[in-house]
XYZ file of C-alpha atoms in Angstrom:
204
model
C 0.000 0.000 0.000
C 1.374 3.453 -0.874
C 1.836 6.181 1.729
C -1.261 8.106 0.629
C -3.425 4.998 0.761
C -1.997 4.034 4.147
C -2.771 7.481 5.564
C -6.315 7.403 4.251
C -6.962 3.958 5.720
C -5.470 5.037 9.046
C -7.813 8.016 9.172
C -10.818 5.851 8.279
C -9.903 3.276 10.906
C -9.481 5.899 13.608
C -12.731 7.582 12.599
C -14.629 4.308 12.814
C -13.386 3.727 16.372
C -14.145 7.278 17.505
C -17.593 7.389 15.888
C -18.482 4.090 17.576
C -17.287 5.359 20.955
C -18.341 8.993 20.905
C -20.861 9.425 18.119
C -20.566 11.703 15.116
C -20.958 14.991 16.956
C -18.960 13.820 19.960
C -15.858 12.881 17.976
C -13.865 15.977 17.113
C -11.382 16.380 14.300
C -8.703 17.100 16.899
C -9.375 13.708 18.522
C -9.356 12.078 15.109
C -6.031 13.531 14.011
C -4.463 12.517 17.333
C -5.791 8.966 17.080
C -4.725 8.579 13.449
C -1.362 10.257 13.935
C -1.970 12.785 11.154
C -2.526 16.502 10.870
C -5.729 18.299 9.902
C -4.375 18.993 6.425
C -4.266 15.244 5.739
C -7.949 14.872 6.683
C -8.896 17.804 4.460
C -6.765 16.460 1.607
C -8.326 12.996 1.607
C -11.919 13.860 2.553
C -12.527 17.587 2.314
C -14.804 17.785 5.349
C -15.979 15.825 8.368
C -19.281 15.045 6.624
C -17.431 13.516 3.676
C -15.255 11.537 6.070
C -18.382 10.101 7.704
C -19.713 9.115 4.287
C -16.465 7.351 3.411
C -16.526 5.404 6.678
C -19.867 4.005 5.563
C -18.852 3.460 1.944
C -15.793 1.477 2.984
C -18.037 -1.176 4.553
C -21.405 -0.879 2.835
C -20.254 -0.863 -0.805
C -18.751 -4.333 -0.468
C -21.560 -5.618 1.767
C -24.332 -4.637 -0.608
C -22.467 -5.840 -3.685
C -22.260 -9.260 -2.017
C -25.933 -9.137 -1.101
C -27.045 -8.256 -4.626
C -24.840 -10.960 -6.142
C -26.398 -13.548 -3.831
C -29.913 -12.249 -4.453
C -29.476 -12.343 -8.228
C -28.915 -16.108 -8.024
C -32.350 -16.757 -6.508
C -34.620 -13.805 -7.325
C -37.637 -14.606 -9.450
C -37.066 -18.358 -9.574
C -40.089 -20.594 -9.100
C -38.331 -22.739 -6.489
C -36.892 -19.857 -4.450
C -37.736 -20.023 -0.749
C -37.747 -17.451 2.030
C -34.650 -19.168 3.370
C -32.839 -18.498 0.085
C -33.617 -14.776 0.118
C -32.858 -14.413 3.816
C -29.558 -16.216 3.318
C -28.636 -13.641 0.651
C -29.603 -10.827 3.007
C -28.170 -12.135 6.270
C -25.030 -14.112 5.481
C -23.005 -11.295 3.802
C -23.812 -9.057 6.766
C -22.635 -11.659 9.266
C -19.471 -12.140 7.212
C -18.819 -8.409 7.569
C -19.409 -8.455 11.309
C -16.828 -11.217 11.776
C -14.037 -9.709 9.684
C -12.233 -8.261 12.695
C -13.677 -4.761 12.958
C -17.092 -5.311 11.394
C -18.859 -5.433 14.754
C -17.327 -2.051 15.522
C -18.809 -0.682 12.316
C -22.232 -1.983 13.335
C -22.023 0.234 16.392
C -21.269 3.137 14.069
C -24.310 2.227 11.991
C -26.474 2.015 15.108
C -25.238 5.471 16.088
C -26.446 6.867 12.781
C -30.012 5.896 13.586
C -29.907 6.499 17.333
C -28.680 10.065 16.844
C -31.364 10.807 14.232
C -28.817 12.218 11.812
C -31.100 13.171 8.908
C -28.249 14.076 6.560
C -26.614 10.707 7.057
C -29.927 8.896 6.721
C -30.501 10.658 3.409
C -27.038 9.620 2.259
C -27.683 5.988 3.187
C -31.093 5.991 1.535
C -29.807 7.610 -1.664
C -26.842 5.270 -2.024
C -28.150 1.983 -0.650
C -31.939 2.219 -0.719
C -32.063 0.353 -4.033
C -30.631 -2.725 -2.332
C -33.427 -2.845 0.230
C -36.017 -2.250 -2.492
C -34.810 -5.289 -4.425
C -34.975 -7.510 -1.366
C -38.379 -6.125 -0.417
C -39.701 -6.895 -3.895
C -38.575 -10.494 -3.583
C -40.047 -10.853 -0.105
C -43.309 -9.422 -1.432
C -43.316 -11.961 -4.270
C -42.926 -14.821 -1.815
C -45.386 -13.382 0.736
C -48.304 -12.105 -1.352
C -50.696 -12.484 1.590
C -49.032 -9.651 3.497
C -50.066 -6.035 3.057
C -47.282 -3.595 2.257
C -47.304 -2.010 5.745
C -47.237 -5.431 7.420
C -44.373 -6.584 5.208
C -42.396 -3.438 6.006
C -42.917 -3.959 9.732
C -41.627 -7.506 9.544
C -38.603 -6.649 7.405
C -37.692 -3.847 9.816
C -37.846 -6.265 12.746
C -35.718 -8.852 10.930
C -33.190 -6.136 10.117
C -33.145 -5.088 13.773
C -32.450 -8.652 14.855
C -29.661 -8.909 12.285
C -28.105 -5.641 13.415
C -28.184 -6.826 17.021
C -26.544 -10.119 16.076
C -23.848 -8.258 14.154
C -23.073 -5.861 16.998
C -21.778 -8.617 19.269
C -23.802 -7.372 22.246
C -26.090 -10.410 22.522
C -26.324 -12.978 25.302
C -24.875 -15.642 23.016
C -21.123 -15.168 22.763
C -18.663 -17.404 20.942
C -17.182 -20.029 23.221
C -13.432 -20.460 23.300
C -13.633 -23.949 21.809
C -15.824 -22.796 18.884
C -14.225 -21.343 15.763
C -15.295 -18.010 14.262
C -16.664 -19.795 11.187
C -18.658 -22.292 13.240
C -20.105 -19.520 15.404
C -21.034 -17.469 12.341
C -22.748 -20.460 10.728
C -24.721 -21.190 13.877
C -25.743 -17.539 14.130
C -26.895 -17.551 10.507
C -28.864 -20.756 10.982
C -30.713 -19.498 14.064
C -31.342 -16.053 12.609
C -32.673 -17.325 9.282
C -34.976 -19.802 11.024
C -36.230 -17.021 13.324
C -36.741 -14.633 10.388
C -38.658 -17.203 8.331
C -41.049 -17.756 11.234
C -41.568 -14.013 11.701
C -42.039 -13.180 8.045
C -44.347 -16.066 7.237
C -46.529 -15.960 10.366
C -50.218 -15.526 9.380
């Protein structure tokens, strides 16, 4: 990695930690530059502003996550033999893979902050850049669950997404045991979550 790329990644990594710990308003640029070991000019050079830095923190994780989701969804969408489990697997598994990549659970705390702090600008950014992903999944869920009204479907998808976000954050009661590998724990989490989501989505 070149020096410029290394500096940019160092800033993004430090920002992710600070945003998770202190929130977007609570983390100052002075704290960020100290944590990243850079000066303010480097932040301005790579990102231009704090708002743009926040956006790049999200893009670094969400671009890859949603590309994986759409690739998985494309393999099953519209097929006559597609099941809820297939669509949920495409939605859930890439997200769990992200949360187990070392710092993914930290990013989930950043994502939770975005909604807890009611940051409308950030919500608009997320909707504009990633809303199409949710719309594609929602369309497939609607195809498989024609008995549900649109409001009811939206409620259930929101609750499934909340459960997924909680599982990704690493705050749950179920923690990986020392004798269980990361992969085995992730697979067990996916299995339980998909089974739970199927029951919730398909309940009369």
